[in-house]
CSV table of C-alpha atoms and ligand atoms in Angstrom, one decimal:
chain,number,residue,atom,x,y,z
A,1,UNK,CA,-13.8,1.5,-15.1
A,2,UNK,CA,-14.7,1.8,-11.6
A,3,UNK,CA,-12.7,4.7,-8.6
A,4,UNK,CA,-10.2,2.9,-6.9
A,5,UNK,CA,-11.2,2.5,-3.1
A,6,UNK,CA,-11.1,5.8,-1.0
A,7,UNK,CA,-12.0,6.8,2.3
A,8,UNK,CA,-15.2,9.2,2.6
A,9,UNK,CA,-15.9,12.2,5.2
A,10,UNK,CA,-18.9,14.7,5.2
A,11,UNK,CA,-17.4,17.4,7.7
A,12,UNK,CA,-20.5,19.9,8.8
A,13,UNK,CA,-18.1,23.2,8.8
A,14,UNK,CA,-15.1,24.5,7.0
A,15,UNK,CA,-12.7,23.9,10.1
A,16,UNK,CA,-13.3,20.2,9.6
A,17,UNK,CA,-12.5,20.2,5.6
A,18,UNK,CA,-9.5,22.1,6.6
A,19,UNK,CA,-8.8,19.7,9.7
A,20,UNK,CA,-9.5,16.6,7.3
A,21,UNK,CA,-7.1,17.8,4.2
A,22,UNK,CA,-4.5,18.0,6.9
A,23,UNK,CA,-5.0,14.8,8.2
A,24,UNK,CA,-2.2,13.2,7.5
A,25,UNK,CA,-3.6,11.1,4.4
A,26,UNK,CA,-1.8,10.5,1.5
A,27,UNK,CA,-3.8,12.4,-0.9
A,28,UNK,CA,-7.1,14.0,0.6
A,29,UNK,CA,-9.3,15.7,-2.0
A,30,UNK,CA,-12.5,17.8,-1.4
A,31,UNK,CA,-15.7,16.4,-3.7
A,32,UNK,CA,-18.6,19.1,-3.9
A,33,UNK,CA,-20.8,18.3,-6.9
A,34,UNK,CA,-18.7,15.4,-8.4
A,35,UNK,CA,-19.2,16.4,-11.9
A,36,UNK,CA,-15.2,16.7,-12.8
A,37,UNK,CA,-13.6,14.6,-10.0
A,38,UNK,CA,-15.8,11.7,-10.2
A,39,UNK,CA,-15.4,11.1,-13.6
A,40,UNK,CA,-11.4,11.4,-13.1
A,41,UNK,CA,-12.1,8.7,-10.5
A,42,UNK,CA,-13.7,6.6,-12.5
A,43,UNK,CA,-10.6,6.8,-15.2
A,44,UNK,CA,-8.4,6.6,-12.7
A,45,UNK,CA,-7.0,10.2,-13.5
A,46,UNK,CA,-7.1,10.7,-10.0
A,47,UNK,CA,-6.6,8.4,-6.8
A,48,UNK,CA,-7.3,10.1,-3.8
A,49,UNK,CA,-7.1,8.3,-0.7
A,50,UNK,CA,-9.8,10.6,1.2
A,51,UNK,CA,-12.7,12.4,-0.5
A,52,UNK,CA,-13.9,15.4,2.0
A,53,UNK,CA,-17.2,16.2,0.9
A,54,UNK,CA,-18.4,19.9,1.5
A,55,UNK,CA,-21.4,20.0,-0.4
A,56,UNK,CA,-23.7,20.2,2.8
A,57,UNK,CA,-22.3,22.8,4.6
A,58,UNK,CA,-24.3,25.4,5.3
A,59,UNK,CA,-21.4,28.5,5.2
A,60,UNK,CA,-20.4,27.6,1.7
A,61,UNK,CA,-23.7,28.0,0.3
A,62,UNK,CA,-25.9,30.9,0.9
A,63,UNK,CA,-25.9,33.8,-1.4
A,64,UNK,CA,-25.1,36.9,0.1
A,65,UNK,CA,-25.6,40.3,-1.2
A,66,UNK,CA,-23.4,42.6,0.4
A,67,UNK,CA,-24.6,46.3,-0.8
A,68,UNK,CA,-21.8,46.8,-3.7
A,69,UNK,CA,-21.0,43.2,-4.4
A,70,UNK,CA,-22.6,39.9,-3.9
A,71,UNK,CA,-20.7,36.7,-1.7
A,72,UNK,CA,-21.5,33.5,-3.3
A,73,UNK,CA,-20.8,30.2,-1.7
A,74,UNK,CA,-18.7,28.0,-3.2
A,75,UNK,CA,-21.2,24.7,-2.7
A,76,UNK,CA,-24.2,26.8,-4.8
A,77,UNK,CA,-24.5,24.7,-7.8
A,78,UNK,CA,-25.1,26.0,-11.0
A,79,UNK,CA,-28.7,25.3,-11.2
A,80,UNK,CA,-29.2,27.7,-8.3
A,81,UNK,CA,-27.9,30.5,-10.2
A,82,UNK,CA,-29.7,29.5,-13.5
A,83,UNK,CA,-32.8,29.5,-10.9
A,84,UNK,CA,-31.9,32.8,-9.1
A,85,UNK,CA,-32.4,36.5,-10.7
A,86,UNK,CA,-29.3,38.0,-8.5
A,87,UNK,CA,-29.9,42.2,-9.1
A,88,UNK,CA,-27.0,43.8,-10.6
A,89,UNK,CA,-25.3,40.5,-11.3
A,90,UNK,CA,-27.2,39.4,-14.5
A,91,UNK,CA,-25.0,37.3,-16.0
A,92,UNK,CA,-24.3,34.8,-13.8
A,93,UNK,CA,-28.4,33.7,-14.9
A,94,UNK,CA,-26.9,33.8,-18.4
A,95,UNK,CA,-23.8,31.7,-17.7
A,96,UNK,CA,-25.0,29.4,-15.6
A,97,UNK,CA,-27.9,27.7,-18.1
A,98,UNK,CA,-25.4,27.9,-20.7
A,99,UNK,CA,-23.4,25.2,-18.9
A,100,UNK,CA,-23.7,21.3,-19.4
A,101,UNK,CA,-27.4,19.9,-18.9
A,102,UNK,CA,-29.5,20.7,-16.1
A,103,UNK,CA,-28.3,17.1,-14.4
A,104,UNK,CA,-24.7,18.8,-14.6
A,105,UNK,CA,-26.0,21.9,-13.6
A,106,UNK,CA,-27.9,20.6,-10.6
A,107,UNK,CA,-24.5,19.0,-8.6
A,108,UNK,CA,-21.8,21.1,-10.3
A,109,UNK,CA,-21.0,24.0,-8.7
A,110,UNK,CA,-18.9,27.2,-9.0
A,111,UNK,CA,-16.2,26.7,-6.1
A,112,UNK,CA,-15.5,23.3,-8.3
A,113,UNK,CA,-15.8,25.1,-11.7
A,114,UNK,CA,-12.9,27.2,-10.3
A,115,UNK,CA,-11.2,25.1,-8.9
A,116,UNK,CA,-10.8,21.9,-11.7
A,117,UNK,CA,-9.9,25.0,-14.2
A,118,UNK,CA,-10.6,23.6,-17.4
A,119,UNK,CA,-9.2,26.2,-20.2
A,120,UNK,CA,-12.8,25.6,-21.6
A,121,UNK,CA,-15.4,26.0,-18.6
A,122,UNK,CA,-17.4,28.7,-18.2
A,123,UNK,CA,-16.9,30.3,-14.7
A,124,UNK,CA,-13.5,31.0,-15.0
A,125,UNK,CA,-13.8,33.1,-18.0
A,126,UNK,CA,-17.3,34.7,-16.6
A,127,UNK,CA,-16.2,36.1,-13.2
A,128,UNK,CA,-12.7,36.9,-15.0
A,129,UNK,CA,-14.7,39.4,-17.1
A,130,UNK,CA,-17.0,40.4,-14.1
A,131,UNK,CA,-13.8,41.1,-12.0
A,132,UNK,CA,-14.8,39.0,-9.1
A,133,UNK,CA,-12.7,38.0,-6.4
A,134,UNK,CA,-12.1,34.5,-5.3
A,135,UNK,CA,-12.5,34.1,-1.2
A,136,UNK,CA,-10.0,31.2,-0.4
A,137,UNK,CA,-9.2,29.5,3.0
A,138,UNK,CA,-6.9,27.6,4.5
A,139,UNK,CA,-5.1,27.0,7.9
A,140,UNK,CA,-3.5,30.7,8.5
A,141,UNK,CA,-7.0,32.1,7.3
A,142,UNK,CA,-8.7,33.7,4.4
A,143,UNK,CA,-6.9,35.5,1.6
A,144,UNK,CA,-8.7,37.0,-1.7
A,145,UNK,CA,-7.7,36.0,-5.3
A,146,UNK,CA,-8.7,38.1,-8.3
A,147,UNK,CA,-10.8,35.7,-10.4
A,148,UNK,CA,-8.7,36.5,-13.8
A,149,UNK,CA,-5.4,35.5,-12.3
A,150,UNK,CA,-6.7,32.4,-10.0
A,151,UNK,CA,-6.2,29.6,-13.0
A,152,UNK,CA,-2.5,29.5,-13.5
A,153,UNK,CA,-2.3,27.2,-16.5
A,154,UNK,CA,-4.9,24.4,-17.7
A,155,UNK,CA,-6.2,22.6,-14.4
A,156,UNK,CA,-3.7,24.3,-12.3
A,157,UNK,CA,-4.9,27.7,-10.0
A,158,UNK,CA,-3.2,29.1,-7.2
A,159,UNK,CA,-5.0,27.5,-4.3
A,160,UNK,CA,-2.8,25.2,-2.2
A,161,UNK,CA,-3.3,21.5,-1.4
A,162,UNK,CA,-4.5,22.3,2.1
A,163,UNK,CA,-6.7,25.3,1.1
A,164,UNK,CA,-10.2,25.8,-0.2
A,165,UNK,CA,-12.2,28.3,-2.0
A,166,UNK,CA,-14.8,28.9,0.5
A,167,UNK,CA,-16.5,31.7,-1.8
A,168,UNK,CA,-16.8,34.4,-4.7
A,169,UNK,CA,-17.3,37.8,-4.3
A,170,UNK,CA,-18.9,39.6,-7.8
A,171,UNK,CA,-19.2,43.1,-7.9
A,172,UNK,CA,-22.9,44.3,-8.7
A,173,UNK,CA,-23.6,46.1,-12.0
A,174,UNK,CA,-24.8,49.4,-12.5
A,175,UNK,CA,-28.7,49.5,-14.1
A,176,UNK,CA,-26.8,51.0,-17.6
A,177,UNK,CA,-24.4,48.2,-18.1
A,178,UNK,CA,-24.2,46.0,-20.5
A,179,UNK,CA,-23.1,42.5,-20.8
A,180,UNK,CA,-22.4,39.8,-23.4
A,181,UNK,CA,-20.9,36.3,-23.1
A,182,UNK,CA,-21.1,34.2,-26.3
A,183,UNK,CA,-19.5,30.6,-26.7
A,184,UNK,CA,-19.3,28.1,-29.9
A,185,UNK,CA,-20.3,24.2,-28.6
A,186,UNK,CA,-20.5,21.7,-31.8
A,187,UNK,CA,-24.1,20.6,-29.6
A,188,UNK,CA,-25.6,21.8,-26.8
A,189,UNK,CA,-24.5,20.4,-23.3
A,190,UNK,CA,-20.5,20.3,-24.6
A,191,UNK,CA,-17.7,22.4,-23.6
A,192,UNK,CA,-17.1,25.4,-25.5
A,193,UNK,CA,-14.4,25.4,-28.5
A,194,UNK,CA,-14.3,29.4,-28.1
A,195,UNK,CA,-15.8,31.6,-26.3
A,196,UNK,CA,-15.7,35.4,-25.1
A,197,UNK,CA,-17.2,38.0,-22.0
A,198,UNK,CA,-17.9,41.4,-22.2
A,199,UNK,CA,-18.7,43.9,-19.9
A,200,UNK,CA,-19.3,47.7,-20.2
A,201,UNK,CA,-20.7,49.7,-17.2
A,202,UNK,CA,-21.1,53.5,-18.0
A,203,UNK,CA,-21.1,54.1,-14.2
A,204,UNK,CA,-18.5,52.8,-13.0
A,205,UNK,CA,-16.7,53.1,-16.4
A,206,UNK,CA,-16.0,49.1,-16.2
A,207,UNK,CA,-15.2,48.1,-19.8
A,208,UNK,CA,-13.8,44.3,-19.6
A,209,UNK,CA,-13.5,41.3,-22.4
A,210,UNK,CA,-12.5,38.5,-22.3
A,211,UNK,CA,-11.4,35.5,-24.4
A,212,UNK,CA,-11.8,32.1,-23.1
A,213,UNK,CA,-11.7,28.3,-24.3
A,214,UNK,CA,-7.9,29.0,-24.9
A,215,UNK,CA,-5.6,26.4,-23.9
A,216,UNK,CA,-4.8,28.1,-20.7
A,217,UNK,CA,-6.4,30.5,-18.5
A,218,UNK,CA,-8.8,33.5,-20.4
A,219,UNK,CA,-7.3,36.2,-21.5
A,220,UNK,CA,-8.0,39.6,-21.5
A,221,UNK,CA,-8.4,42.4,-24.5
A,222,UNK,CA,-7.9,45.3,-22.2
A,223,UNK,CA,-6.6,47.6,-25.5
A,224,UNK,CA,-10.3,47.1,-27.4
A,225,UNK,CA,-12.3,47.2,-24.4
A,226,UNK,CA,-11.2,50.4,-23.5
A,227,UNK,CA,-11.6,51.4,-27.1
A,228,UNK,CA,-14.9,50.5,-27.5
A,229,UNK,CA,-15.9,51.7,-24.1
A,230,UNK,CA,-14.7,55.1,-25.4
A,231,UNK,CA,-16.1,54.8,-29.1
A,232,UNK,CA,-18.8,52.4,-28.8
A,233,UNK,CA,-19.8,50.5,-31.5
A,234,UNK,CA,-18.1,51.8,-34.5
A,235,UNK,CA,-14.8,50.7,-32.6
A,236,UNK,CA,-16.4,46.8,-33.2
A,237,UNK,CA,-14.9,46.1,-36.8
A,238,UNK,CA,-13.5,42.9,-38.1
A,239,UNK,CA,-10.2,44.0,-38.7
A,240,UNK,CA,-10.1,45.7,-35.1
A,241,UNK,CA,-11.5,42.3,-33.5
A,242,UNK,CA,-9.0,40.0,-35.5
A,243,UNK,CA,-5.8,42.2,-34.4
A,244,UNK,CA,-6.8,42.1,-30.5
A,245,UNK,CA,-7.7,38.1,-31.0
A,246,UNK,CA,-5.2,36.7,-33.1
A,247,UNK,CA,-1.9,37.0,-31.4
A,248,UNK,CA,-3.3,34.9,-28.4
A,249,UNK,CA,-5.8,32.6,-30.8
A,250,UNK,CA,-3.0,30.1,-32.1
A,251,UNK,CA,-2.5,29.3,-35.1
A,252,UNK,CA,-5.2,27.2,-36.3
A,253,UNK,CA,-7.0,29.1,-39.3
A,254,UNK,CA,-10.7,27.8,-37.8
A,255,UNK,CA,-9.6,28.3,-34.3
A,256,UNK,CA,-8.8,31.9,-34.8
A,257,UNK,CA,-11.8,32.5,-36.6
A,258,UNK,CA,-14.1,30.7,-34.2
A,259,UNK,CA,-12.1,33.0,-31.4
A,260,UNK,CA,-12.7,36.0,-33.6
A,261,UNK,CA,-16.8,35.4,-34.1
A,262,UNK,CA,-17.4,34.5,-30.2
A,263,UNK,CA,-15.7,38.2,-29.3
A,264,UNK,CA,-17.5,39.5,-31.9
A,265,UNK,CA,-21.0,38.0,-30.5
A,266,UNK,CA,-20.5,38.6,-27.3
A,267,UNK,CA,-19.4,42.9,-28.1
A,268,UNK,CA,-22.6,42.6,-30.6
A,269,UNK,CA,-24.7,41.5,-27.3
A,270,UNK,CA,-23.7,44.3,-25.3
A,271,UNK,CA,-24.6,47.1,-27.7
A,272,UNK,CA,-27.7,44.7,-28.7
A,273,UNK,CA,-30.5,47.3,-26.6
B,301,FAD,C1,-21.3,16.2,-19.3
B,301,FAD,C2,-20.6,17.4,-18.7
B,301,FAD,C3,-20.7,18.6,-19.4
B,301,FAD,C4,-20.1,19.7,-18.9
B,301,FAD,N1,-20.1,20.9,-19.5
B,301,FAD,C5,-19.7,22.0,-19.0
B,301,FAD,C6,-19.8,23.3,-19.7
B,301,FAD,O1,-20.3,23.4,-20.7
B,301,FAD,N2,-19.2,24.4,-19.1
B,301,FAD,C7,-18.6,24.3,-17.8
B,301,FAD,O2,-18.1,25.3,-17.3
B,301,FAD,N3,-18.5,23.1,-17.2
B,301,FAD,C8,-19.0,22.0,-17.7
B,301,FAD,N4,-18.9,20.8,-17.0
B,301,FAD,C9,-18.2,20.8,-15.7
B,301,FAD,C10,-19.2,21.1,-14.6
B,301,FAD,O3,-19.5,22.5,-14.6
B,301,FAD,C11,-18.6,20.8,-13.2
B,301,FAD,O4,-19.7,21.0,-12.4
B,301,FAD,C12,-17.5,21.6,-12.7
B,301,FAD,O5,-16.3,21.6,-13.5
B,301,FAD,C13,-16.9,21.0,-11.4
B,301,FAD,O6,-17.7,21.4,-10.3
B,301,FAD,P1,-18.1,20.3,-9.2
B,301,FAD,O7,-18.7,21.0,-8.1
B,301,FAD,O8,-18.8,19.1,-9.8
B,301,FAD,O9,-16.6,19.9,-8.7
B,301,FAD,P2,-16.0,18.4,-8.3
B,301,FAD,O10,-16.1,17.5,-9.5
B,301,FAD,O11,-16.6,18.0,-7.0
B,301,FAD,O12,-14.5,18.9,-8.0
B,301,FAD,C14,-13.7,19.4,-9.1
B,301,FAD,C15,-12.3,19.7,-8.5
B,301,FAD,O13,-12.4,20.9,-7.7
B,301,FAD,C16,-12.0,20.6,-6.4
B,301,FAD,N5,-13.0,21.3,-5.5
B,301,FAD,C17,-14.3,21.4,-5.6
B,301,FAD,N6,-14.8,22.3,-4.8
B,301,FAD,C18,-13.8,22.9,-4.2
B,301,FAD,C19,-13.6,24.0,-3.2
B,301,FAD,N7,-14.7,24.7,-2.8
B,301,FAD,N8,-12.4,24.3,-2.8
B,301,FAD,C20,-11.3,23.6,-3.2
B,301,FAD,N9,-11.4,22.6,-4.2
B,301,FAD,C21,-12.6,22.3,-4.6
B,301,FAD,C22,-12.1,19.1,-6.2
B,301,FAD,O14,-11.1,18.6,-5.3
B,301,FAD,C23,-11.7,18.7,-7.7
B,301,FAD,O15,-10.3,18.7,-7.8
B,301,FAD,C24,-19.5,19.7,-17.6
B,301,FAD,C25,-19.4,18.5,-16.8
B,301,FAD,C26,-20.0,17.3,-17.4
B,301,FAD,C27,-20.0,16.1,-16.6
């Protein structure tokens, strides 16, 4: 099938997206790398009558590292992270070739990851685990989102119709922390049936996991990442991973043990070194 016809702009700065989705068209829709919306197009999943692309301008993509955390434009694809070594932030590198193939990875990007919220995608259940902050703007200014409560339900997040995300703020890593992030794809390329995030960071005493590829937003397992950043990795059993997993893993027998193995994986990556 091919998009039904829609207008095209290429604003060169955020005031003009913003100017442009409050236009007065029916349904205006920002494009950055194309790799969700285009497709939706095509299926006719979604008729906008404007596409605003932002993928050119320059203030939503420069990386910026800000002493404690680091600013990341929402137009940097996810081949520029796979491609950048970002200190204190290691695990965006790991994410980030984990996702799609490198065709996806070089137009995709993580303001669009975010923002389509797919249950299954990566970014949203990364920076949930990282406890980054989602930089969104509209017409009254910028406001800040925490990145594990910005996807309200499957493909729905709590950025308005005239709003953007115009960045992502990650908070840097200690030297001594620790990170896993483990997802189960039937073949390489595919969206993740389960997956999981773990942080620990002695320093700063950060001790985060997350479940993701749920059919809403991840969730979090705040009660055994404490206990294993207290305990270590004698709190990692079975029995201790299926009783934090299970009551939000459904109630598919496979499901819940594919949920169970990705947590596992990613808390046997952190205590790995
Ligand atoms: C074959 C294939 C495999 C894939 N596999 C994976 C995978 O394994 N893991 C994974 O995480 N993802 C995967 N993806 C999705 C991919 O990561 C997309 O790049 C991503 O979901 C959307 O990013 P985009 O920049 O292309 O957004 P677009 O398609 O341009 O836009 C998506 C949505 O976000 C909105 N939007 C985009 N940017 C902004 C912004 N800054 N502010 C407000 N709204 C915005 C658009 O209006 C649209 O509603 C896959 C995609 C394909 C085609």
């Amino acid at each position: 099938m091919k998009a039904p016809a829609f207008d095209y702009v290429r604003p060169s700065d955020i005031g003009g997206v913003l100017a442009a989705l409050q236009g007065g068209h029916a349904m205006a829709k920002v494009v950055a790398g194309g790799q969700s919306l285009l497709p939706m197009l095509n299926l006719r999943l979604a008729r906008p009558t404007l596409l605003i692309d932002i993928a050119r301008i320059d203030a939503l993509r420069t990386i910026d590292d800000r002493g404690t955390s680091v600013r990341i434009g929402a137009a940097i694809t996810h081949a520029e992270l796979e491609d950048r070594d970002i200190a204190g932030c290691a695990m965006l590198r790991t994410v980030a070739t984990g996702i799609a193939y490198r065709s996806v990875r070089n137009r995709g990007t993580i303001g669009g990851s975010l923002v389509h919220a797919d249950p299954a995608a990566d970014w949203p259940l990364a920076l949930a685990a990282l406890g980054a902050t989602i930089i969104v703007e509209g017409k009254s200014g910028n406001r800040a989102v925490p990145a594990d409560s910005f996807m309200r339900a499957a493909f729905q997040t709590r950025i308005t119709d005239d709003e953007i995300v115009v960045a992502v703020d990650v908070p840097k890593l200690s030297p001594a922390a620790r990170t896993g992030y483990y997802k189960f794809c039937r073949k390489t390329g595919e969206f993740p049936e389960a997956s999981a995030a773990a942080v620990f960071d002695p320093v700063s005493r950060r001790a985060r996991l997350y479940v993701g590829a749920l059919s809403g937003p991840p969730q979090p397992l705040d009660n055994l990442a404490t206990t294993i950043a207290e305990n270590g990795i004698t709190a990692i059993t079975e029995a201790a991973v299926a009783a934090a997993v299970d009551p939000i893993a459904g109630h598919d027998p496979a499901e819940r043990r594919m949920r169970r193995a990705a947590v596992m994986r990613a808390l046997k990556d952190v205590f790995a070194s």
